[in-house]
Every structure is written in structure tokens, then in C-alpha cells.
Coordinates of C-alpha atoms in Angstrom, one line a residue:
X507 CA 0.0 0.0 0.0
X508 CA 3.1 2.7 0.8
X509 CA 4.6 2.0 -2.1
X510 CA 1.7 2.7 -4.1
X511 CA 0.7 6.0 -2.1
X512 CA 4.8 6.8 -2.5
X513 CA 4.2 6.6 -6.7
X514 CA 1.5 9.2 -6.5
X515 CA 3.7 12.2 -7.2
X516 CA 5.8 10.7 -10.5
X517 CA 1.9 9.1 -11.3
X518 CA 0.3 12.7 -10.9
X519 CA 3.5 14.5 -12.9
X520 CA 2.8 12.2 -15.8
X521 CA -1.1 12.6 -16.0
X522 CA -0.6 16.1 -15.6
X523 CA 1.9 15.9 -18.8
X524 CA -0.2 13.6 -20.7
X525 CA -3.3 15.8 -19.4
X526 CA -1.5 18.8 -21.3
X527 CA -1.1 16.8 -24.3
X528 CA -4.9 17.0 -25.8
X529 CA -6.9 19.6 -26.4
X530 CA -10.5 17.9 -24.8
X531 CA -13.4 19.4 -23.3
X532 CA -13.4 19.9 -19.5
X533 CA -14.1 16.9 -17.5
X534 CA -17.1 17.0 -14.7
X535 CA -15.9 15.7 -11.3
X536 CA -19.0 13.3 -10.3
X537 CA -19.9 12.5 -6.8
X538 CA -17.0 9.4 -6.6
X539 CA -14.0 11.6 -8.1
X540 CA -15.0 14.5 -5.8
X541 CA -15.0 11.8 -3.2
X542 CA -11.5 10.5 -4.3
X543 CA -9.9 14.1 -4.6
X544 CA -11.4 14.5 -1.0
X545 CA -9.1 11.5 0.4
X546 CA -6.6 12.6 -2.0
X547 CA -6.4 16.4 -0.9
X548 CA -6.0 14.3 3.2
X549 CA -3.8 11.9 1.9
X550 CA -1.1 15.1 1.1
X551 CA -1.9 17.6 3.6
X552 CA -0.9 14.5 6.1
X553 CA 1.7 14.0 4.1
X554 CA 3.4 17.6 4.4
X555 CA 2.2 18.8 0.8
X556 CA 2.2 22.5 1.5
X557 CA 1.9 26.3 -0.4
X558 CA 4.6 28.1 -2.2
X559 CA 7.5 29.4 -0.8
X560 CA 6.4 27.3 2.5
X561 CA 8.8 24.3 3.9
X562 CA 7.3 22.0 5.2
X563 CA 8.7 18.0 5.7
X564 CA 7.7 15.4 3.7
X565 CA 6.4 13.1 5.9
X566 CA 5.9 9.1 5.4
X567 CA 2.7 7.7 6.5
X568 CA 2.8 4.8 8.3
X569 CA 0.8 1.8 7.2
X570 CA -1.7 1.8 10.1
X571 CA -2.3 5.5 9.2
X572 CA -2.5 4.9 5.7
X573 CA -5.3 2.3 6.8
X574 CA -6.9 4.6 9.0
X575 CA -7.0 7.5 6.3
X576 CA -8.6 5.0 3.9
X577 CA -11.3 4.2 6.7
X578 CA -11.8 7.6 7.4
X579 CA -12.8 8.0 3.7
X580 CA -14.9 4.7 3.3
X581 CA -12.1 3.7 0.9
X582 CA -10.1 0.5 0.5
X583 CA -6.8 -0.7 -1.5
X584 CA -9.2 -1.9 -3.8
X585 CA -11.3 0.9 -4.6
X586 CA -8.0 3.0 -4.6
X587 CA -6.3 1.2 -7.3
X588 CA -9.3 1.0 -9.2
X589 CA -9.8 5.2 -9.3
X590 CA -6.2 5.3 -10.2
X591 CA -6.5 3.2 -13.3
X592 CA -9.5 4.9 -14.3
X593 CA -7.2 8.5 -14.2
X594 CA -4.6 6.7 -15.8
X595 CA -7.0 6.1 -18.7
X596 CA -8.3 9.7 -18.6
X597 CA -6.1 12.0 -18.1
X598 CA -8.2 15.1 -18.6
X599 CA -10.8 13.5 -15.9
X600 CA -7.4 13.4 -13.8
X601 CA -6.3 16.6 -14.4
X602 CA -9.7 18.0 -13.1
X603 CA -9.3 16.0 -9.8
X604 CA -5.9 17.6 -9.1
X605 CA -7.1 21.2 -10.1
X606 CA -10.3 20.4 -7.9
X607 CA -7.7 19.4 -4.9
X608 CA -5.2 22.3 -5.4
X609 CA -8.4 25.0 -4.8
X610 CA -9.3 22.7 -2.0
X611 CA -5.7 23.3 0.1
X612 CA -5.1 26.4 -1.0
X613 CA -8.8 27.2 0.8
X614 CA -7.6 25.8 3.2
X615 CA -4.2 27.4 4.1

């Protein structure tokens, strides 16, 4: 589970890059990627994802708070990888999560 949490940032440059690629209509977040981008948005304040120009620490999550971020969100490994290969085939729907996530932190610094 770490290791697939610890690929999210070289997964999310790439969909970003592919997501720049094409030229495609806007993608509406439904209620389950508004959901994801929720636990997603957790998953890297936790993790010490902060604004520009501010230091803050990476920090590690440990498997038992990886599990308990996942409960928090009604989510599972399952569900999890599932949303990411959906974004991985859509890179414009993935691109909208990340831009919904970005407004959510920076709302909430």
C-alpha cells in the first residue's frame, strides 16, 4: 500500500503531462472523483504537501495511518487502485481532480 501511495507524485506529474497533451473538453468531477480528490487532498496535507514558498517535511505515512485515512474516507486498496487506473485512462478527468484538490488546500491554508 506505501509503495503505491509513494508513486503518486511521479503518477500525478505524468497525468498532468499527458493531461496537457490534448486539447479535450473539460471533465465534470461526479460525486465518486469529488470523493477520491477528497481522500486525496488528506492523503497530502498529512503527508506535508504544502503552499509556495512554505517548507514543510515530507512526511511518510505509516501503514496503520494509511489504513486509518482510507477508513476515514470509506475507501479500500481496492477501490483505490481502481480510481487510479480509471485516471490513468483519462487524463483530462485526472487533471480535473488535481485542479479540484489544489483550490481545495489552498482554501484551506
Amino acid at each position: 500500500m506505501g509503495v503505491v501511495l509513494r508513486s503518486l507524485p511521479v503518477f500525478l506529474l505524468f497525468m498532468v503531462v499527458l493531461g496537457g497533451c490534448g486539447l479535450q473538453k473539460e471533465k465534470k468531477l461526479d460525486a465518486n472523483d469529488l470523493h477520491f480528490a477528497e481522500f486525496y487532498g488528506d492523503y497530502l496535507a498529512r503527508s506535508g504537501v504544502a503552499p509556495k514558498g512554505k517548507a514543510v517535511p515530507y512526511t511518510d505515512l505509516t501503514p496503520a495511518e494509511l489504513d486509518t485515512l482510507f477508513a476515514r474516507h470509506g475507501l479500500n486498496q481496492k477501490i483505490f487502485d481502481a480510481k487510479l487506473k480509471a485516471y490513468s485512462q483519462d487524463p483530462q478527468l485526472w487533471r480535473a481532480v488535481l485542479e479540484h484538490v489544489q483550490k481545495e488546500l489552498h482554501h484551506q491554508q
